[in-house]
Short mmCIF file of C-alpha atoms in Angstrom, two decimals:
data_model
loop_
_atom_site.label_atom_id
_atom_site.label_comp_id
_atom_site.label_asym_id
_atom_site.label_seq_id
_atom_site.Cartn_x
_atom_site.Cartn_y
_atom_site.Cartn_z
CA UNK A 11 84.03 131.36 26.85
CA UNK A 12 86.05 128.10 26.11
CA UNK A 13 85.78 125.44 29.51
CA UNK A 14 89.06 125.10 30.79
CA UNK A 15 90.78 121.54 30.80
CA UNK A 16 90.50 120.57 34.84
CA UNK A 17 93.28 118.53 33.82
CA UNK A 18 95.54 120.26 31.69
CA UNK A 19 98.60 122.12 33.26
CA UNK A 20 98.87 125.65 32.70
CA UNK A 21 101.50 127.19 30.18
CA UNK A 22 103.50 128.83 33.62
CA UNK A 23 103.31 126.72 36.30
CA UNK A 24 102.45 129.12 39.27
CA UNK A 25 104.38 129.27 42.34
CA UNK A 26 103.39 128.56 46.14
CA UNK A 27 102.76 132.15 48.07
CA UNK A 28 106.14 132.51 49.77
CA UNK A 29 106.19 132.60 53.17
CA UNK A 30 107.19 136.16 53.35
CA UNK A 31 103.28 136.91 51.99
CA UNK A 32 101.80 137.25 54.89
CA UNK A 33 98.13 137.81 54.72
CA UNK A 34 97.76 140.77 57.54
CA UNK A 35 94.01 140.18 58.33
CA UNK A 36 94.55 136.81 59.25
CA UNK A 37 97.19 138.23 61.51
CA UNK A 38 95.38 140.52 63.14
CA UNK A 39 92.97 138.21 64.01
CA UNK A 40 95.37 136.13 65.90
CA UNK A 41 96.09 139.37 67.64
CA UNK A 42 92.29 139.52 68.42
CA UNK A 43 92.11 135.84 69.88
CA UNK A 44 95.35 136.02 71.84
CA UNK A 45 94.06 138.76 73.49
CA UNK A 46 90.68 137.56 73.97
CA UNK A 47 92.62 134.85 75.69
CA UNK A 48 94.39 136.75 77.95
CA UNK A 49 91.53 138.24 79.06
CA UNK A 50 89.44 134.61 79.54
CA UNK A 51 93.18 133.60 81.48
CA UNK A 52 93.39 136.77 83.44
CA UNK A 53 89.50 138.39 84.24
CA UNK A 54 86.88 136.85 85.96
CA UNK A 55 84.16 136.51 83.43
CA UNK A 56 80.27 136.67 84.39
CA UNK A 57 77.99 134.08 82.16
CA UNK A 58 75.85 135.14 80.64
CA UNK A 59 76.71 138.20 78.74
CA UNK A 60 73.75 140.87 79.70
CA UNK A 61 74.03 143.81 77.14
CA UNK A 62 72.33 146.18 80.09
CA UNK A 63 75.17 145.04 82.13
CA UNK A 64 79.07 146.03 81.02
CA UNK A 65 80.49 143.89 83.90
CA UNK A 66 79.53 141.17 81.95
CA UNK A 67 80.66 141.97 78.39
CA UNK A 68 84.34 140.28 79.25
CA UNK A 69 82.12 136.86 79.11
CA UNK A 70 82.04 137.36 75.11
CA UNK A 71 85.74 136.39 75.21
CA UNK A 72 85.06 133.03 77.01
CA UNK A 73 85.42 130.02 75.17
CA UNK A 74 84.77 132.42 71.31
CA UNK A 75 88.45 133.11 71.76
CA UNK A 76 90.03 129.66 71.25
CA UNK A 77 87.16 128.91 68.92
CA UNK A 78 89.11 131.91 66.95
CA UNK A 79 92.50 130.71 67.61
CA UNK A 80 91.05 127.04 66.47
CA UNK A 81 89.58 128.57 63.01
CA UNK A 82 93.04 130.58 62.49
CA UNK A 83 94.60 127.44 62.93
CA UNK A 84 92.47 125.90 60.08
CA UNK A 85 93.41 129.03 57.92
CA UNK A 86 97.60 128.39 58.39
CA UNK A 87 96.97 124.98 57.56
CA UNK A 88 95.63 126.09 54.26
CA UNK A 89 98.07 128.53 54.31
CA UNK A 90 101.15 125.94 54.19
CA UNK A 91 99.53 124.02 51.56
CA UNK A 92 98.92 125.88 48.80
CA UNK A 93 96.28 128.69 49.87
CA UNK A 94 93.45 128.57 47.35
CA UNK A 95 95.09 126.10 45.13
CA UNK A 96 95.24 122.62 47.25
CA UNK A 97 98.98 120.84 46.80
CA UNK A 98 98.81 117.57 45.18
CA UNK A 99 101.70 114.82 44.55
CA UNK A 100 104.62 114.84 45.92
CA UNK A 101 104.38 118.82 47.25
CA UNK A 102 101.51 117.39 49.21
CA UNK A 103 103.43 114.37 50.28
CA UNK A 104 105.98 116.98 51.64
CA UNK A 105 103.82 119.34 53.10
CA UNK A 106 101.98 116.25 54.83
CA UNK A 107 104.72 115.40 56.30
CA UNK A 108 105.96 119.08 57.64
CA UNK A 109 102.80 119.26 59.40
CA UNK A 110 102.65 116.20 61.04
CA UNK A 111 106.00 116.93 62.65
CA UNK A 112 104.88 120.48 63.24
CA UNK A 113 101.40 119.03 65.08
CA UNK A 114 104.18 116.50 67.10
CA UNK A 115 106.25 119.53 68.10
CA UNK A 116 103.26 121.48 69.23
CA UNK A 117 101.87 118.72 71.25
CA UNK A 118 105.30 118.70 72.89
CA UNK A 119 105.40 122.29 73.73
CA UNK A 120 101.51 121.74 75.05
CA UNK A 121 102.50 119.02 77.48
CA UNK A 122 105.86 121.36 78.79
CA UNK A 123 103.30 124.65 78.94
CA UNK A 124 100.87 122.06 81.25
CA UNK A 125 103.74 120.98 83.42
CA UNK A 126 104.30 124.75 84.13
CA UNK A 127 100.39 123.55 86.49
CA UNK A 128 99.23 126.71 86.25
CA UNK A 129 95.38 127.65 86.53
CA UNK A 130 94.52 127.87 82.82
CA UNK A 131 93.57 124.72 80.06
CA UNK A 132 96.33 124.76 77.36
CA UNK A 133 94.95 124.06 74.30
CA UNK A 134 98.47 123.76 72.27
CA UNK A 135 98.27 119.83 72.69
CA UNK A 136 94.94 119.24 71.36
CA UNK A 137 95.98 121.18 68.04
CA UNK A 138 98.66 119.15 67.69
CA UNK A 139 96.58 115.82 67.56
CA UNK A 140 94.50 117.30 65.13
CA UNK A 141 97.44 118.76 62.87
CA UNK A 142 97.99 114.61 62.85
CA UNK A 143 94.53 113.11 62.39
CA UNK A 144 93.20 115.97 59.67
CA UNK A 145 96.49 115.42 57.91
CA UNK A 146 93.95 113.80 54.99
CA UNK A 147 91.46 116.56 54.79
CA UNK A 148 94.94 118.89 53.32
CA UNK A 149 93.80 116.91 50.08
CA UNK A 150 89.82 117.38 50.78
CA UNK A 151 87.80 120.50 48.60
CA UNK A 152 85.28 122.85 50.15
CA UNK A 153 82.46 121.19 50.28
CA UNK A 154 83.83 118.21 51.80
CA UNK A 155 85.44 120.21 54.77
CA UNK A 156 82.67 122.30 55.61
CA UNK A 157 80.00 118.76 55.11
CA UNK A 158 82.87 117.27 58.09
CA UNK A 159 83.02 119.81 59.69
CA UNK A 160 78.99 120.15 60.19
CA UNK A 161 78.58 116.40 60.94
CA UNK A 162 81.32 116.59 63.56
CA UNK A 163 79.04 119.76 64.79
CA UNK A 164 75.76 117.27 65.04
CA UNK A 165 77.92 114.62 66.99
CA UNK A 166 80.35 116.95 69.27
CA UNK A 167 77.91 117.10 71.99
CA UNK A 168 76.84 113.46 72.37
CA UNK A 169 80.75 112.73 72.43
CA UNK A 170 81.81 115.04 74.98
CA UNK A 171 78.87 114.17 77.33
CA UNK A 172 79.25 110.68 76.89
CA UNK A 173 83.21 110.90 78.00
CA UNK A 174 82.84 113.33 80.95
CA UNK A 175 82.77 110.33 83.41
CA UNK A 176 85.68 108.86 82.26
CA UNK A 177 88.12 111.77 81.60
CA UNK A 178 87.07 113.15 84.90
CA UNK A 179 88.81 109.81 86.53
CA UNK A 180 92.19 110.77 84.60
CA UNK A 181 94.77 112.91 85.12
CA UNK A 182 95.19 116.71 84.55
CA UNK A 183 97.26 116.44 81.54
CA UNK A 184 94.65 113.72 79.87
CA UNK A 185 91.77 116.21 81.34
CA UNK A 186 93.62 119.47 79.25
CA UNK A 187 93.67 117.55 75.57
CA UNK A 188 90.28 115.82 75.63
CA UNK A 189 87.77 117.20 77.88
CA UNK A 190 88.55 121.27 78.02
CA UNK A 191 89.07 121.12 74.24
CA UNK A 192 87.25 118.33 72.96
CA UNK A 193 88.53 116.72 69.86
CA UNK A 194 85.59 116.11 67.43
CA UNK A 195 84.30 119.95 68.76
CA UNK A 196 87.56 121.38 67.69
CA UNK A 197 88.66 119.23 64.82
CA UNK A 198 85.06 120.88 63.36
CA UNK A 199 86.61 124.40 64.07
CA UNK A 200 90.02 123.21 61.90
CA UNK A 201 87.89 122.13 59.22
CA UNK A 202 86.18 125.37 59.13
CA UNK A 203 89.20 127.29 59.09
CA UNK A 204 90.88 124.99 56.64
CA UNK A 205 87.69 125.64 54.20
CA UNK A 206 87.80 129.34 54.71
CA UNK A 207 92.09 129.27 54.02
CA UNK A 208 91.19 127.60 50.51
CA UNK A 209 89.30 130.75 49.25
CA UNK A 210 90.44 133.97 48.02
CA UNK A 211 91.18 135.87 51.08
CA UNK A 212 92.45 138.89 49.65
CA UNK A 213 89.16 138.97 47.46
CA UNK A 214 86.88 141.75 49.31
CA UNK A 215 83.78 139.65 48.16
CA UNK A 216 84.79 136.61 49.67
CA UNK A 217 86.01 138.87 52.75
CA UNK A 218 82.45 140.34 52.91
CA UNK A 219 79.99 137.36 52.45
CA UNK A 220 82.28 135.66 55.68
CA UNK A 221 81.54 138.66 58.04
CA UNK A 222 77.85 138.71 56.64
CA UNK A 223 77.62 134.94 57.22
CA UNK A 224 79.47 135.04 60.17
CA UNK A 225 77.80 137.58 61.33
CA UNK A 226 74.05 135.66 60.62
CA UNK A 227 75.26 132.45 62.13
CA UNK A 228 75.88 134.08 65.75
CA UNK A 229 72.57 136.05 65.59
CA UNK A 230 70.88 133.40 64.71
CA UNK A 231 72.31 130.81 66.59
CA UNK A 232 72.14 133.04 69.99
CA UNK A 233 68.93 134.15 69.15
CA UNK A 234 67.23 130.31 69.42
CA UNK A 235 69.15 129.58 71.57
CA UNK A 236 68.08 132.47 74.69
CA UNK A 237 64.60 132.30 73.15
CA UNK A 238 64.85 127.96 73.80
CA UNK A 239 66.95 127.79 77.10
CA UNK A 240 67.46 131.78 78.63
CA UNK A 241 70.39 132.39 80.04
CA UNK A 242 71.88 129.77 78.17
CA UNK A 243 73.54 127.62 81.07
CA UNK A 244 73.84 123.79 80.42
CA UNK A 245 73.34 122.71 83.44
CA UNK A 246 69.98 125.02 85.39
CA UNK A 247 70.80 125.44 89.23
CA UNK A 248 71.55 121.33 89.62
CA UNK A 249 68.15 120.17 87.66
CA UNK A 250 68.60 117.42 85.46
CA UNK A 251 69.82 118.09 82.34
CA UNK A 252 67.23 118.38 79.20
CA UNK A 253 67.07 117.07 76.51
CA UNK A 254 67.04 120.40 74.70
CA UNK A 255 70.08 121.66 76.71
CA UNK A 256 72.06 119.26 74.37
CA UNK A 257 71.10 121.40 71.53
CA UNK A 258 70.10 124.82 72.38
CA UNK A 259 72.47 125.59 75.40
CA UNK A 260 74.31 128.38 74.47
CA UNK A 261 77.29 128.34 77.38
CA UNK A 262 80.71 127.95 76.34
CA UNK A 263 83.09 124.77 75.93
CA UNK A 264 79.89 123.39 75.95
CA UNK A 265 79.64 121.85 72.35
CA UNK A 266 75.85 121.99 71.72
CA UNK A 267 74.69 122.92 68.24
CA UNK A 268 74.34 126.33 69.08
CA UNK A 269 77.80 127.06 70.85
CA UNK A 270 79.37 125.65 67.98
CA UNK A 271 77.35 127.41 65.42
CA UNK A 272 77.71 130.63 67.53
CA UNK A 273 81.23 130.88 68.59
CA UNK A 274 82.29 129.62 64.53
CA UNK A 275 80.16 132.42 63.10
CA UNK A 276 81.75 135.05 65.78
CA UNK A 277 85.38 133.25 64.61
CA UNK A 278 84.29 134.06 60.41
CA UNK A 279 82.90 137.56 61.13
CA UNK A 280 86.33 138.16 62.88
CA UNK A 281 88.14 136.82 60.22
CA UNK A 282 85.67 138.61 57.75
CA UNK A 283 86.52 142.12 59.48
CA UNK A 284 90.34 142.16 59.92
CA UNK A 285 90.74 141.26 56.25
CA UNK A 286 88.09 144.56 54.81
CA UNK A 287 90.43 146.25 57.28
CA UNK A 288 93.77 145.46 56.30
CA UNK A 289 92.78 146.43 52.68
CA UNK A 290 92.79 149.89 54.00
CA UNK A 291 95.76 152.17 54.03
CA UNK A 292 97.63 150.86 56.62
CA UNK A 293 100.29 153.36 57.21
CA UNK A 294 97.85 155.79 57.97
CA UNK A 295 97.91 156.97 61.96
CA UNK A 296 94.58 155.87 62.84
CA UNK A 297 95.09 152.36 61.68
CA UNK A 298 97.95 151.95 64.85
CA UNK A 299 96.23 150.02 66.65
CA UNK A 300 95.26 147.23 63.95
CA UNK A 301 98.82 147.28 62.97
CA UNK A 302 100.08 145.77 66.57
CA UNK A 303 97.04 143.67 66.65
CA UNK A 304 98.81 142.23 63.18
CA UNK A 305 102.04 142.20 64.90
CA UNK A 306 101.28 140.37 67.71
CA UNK A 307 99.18 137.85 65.66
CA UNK A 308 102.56 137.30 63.58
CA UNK A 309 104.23 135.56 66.59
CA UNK A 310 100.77 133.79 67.82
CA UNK A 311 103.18 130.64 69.30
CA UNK A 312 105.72 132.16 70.87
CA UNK A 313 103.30 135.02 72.21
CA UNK A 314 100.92 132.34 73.88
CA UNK A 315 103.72 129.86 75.01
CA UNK A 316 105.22 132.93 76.86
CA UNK A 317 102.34 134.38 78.23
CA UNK A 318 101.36 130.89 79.97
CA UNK A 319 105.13 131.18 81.15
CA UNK A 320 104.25 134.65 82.90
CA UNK A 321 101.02 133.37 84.16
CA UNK A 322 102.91 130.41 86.14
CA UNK A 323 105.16 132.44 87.69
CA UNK A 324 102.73 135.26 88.66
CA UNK A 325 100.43 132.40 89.71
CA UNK A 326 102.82 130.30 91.86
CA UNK A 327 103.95 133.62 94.03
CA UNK A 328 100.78 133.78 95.19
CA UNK A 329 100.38 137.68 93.20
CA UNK A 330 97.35 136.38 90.97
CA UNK A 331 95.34 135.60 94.42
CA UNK A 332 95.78 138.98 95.82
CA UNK A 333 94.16 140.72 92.56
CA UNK A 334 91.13 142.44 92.94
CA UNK A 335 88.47 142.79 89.55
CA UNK A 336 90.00 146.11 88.61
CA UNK A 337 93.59 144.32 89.22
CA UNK A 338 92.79 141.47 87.18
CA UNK A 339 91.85 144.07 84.25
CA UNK A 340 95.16 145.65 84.88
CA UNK A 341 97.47 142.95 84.74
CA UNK A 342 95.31 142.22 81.51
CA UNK A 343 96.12 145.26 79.44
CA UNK A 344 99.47 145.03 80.91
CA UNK A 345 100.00 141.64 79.39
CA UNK A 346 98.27 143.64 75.97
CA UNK A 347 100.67 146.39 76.00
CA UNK A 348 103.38 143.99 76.74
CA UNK A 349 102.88 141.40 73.87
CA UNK A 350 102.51 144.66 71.37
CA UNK A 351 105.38 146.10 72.63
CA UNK A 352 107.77 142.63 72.06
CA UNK A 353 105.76 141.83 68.92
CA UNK A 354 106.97 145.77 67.25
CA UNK A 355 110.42 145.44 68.57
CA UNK A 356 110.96 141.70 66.84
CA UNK A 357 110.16 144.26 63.68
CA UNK A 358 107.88 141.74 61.93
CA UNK A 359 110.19 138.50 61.63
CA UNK A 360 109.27 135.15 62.49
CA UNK A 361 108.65 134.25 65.99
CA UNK A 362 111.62 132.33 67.39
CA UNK A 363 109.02 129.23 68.45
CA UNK A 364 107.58 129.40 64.84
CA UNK A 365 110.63 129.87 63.58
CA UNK A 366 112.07 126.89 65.30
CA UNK A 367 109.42 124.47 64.79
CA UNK A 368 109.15 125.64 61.34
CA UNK A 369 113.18 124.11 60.48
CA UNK A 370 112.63 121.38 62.12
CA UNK A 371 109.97 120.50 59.83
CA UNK A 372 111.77 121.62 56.94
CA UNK A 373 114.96 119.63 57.99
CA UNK A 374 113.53 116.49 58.85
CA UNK A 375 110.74 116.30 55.40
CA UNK A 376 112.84 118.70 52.69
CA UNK A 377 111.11 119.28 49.34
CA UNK A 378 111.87 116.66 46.96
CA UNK A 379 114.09 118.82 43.95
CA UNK A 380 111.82 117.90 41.26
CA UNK A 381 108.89 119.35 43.11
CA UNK A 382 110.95 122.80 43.82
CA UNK A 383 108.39 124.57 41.50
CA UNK A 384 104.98 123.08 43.49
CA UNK A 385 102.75 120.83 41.80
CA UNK A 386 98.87 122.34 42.18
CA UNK A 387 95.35 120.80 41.71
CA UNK A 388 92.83 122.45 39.95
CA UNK A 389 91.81 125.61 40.89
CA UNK A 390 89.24 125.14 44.20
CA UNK A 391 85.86 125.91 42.73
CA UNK A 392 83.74 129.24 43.33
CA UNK A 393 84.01 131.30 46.70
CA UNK A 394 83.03 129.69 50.32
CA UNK A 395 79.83 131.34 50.07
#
């Protein structure tokens, strides 16, 4: 077999996906972490999950759902430049560009949604700064995203700790981007999800080593970390904190080694799943329900910007206080059937918020003519794992 030229330009130039090529996995597993979100919004959640205990199993969506929605967010970012084959040149240049004004829009939207003051920690904000400040790793390989990503998962915890004091002196706004959703915790997640975007996901292999890794990471990772510190909790009824706690606590938002390790591999065994999935025959009846999941995960923006809308106004009438635990989990499947429903009566399309932000983008950095056809680097190297 003759070694290929890294260099040399192939005889066809290949074309960027089009945006129409929507890789339904990765949709449904939006679907997945809005509604995991709903539910850490909506239900009380009891830490730590006890397996004996089913009260308890709505504390696995606690924290592992935005760690999902954080890796997704990795994935589109991959997505928009070039999939498996990183942009380079001027297509890079552009697509720079797009998603720095798509990460200034977001932020935007994150600071009107937290205006809104209702009881839950919008995270759109703190995605935006990162769409800014990982605007070089669109350029980066594999290896270097995932070597980032796992220093920034060695550091997170020190960082965090260190600024509780002061962010706790700031206002609510400040509070939302940097201390509920730490920036060096979730930049790691990005990463992640950016390294997992730039291999093959519609290769069954690839789709099957992430669940098994996933998968190995959270057992693993859970495992040492009840056997260390049981129960998990960061801080023990008021003792001092440990040094181990900084390492082996396994609560979420917390940002130790193990949360991190735990709540990324839960994110890639997600991901893992919902693509083996949606290379089954989809039209078939019994695969409904994964078909709204990939629905609503089509219009993940504009379904979590209007949810936090519903949540204000329920909140500020005074209706959320009156819920009982079995209302809570109504209201919760009721904000589930809800999303589903708008998601298969928009019939697929763009989300208007996606939609909008998207043209913005577009209209304010358009694609140079003379890179109409996409320049591409060489191809990315062998699978993520």
């Amino acid at each position: 077999m003759t070694a290929q030229d890294p260099n040399a330009r192939p005889a066809v130039m290949p074309t960027a996906p089009r945006p129409t090529s929507r890789l339904v996995g990765i949709d449904a597993a939006r679907g997945i972490a809005l509604f995991g979100m709903f539910a850490a919004h909506l239900v009380f959640v009891e830490e730590p999950v006890d397996w004996t205990e089913p009260t308890t199993w709505w504390s696995i969506v606690a924290g592992r759902s935005s760690v999902l929605f954080a890796t997704l967010a990795g994935v589109s970012l991959a997505l928009v430049t070039g999939r498996s084959h990183r942009f380079t040149g001027a297509a890079l240049s552009t697509a720079r560009k797009r998603v720095a004004i798509r990460g200034i829009l977001i932020f935007v939207l994150g600071i009107l949604l937290m205006l809104l003051e209702t009881p839950v920690a919008v995270i759109l904000s703190t995605y935006g700064l990162l769409f800014v400040a990982l605007l070089p790793a669109l350029s980066w390989p594999r290896r270097a995203l995932l070597l980032v990503a796992a220093g920034l998962a060695l550091v997170a915890m020190p960082i965090s700790f260190a600024s509780l004091t002061p962010l706790y002196a700031t206002g609510p706004i400040r509070q939302q981007i940097l201390l509920y959703y730490p920036l060096a915790t979730f930049a790691a997640y990005l990463l992640v999800g950016l390294a997992v975007g730039r291999s093959d996901l519609s290769s069954a292999r690839v789709l099957g080593r992430l669940l098994g890794l996933g998968f190995a990471m959270a057992l693993i990772a859970y495992s040492v970390g009840e056997a260390v510190l049981p129960g998990g909790r960061f801080y023990q009824s008021g003792a001092e904190v440990r040094l181990r706690d900084f390492v082996f606590a396994s609560e979420p938002h917390s940002s130790t080694l193990v949360d991190m390790v735990g709540s990324a591999g839960v994110a890639l065994a997600v991901i893992g799943v919902c693509g083996l999935l949606a290379r089954l025959r989809l039209a078939s009846p019994g695969m409904l329900p994964f078909r709204l999941l990939a629905r609503v995960g089509a219009l993940p923006l504009t379904i979590y910007s209007v949810h936090l809308v519903v949540i204000a106004f329920l909140f500020h009438s005074g209706f959320l206080d009156t819920l009982t635990r079995t209302g809570d989990i109504v209201v919760w499947v009721g904000f589930v059937g809800g999303s589903a429903l708008v998601a298969t009566l928009w019939g697929g399309r763009t989300g208007p918020f996606e939609r909008a932000i998207g043209g913005v983008a577009k209209r304010v950095a358009p694609a140079p003519r003379e890179v109409a056809a996409r320049q591409w680097a060489p191809p990315a190297g062998p699978p993520l794992v």
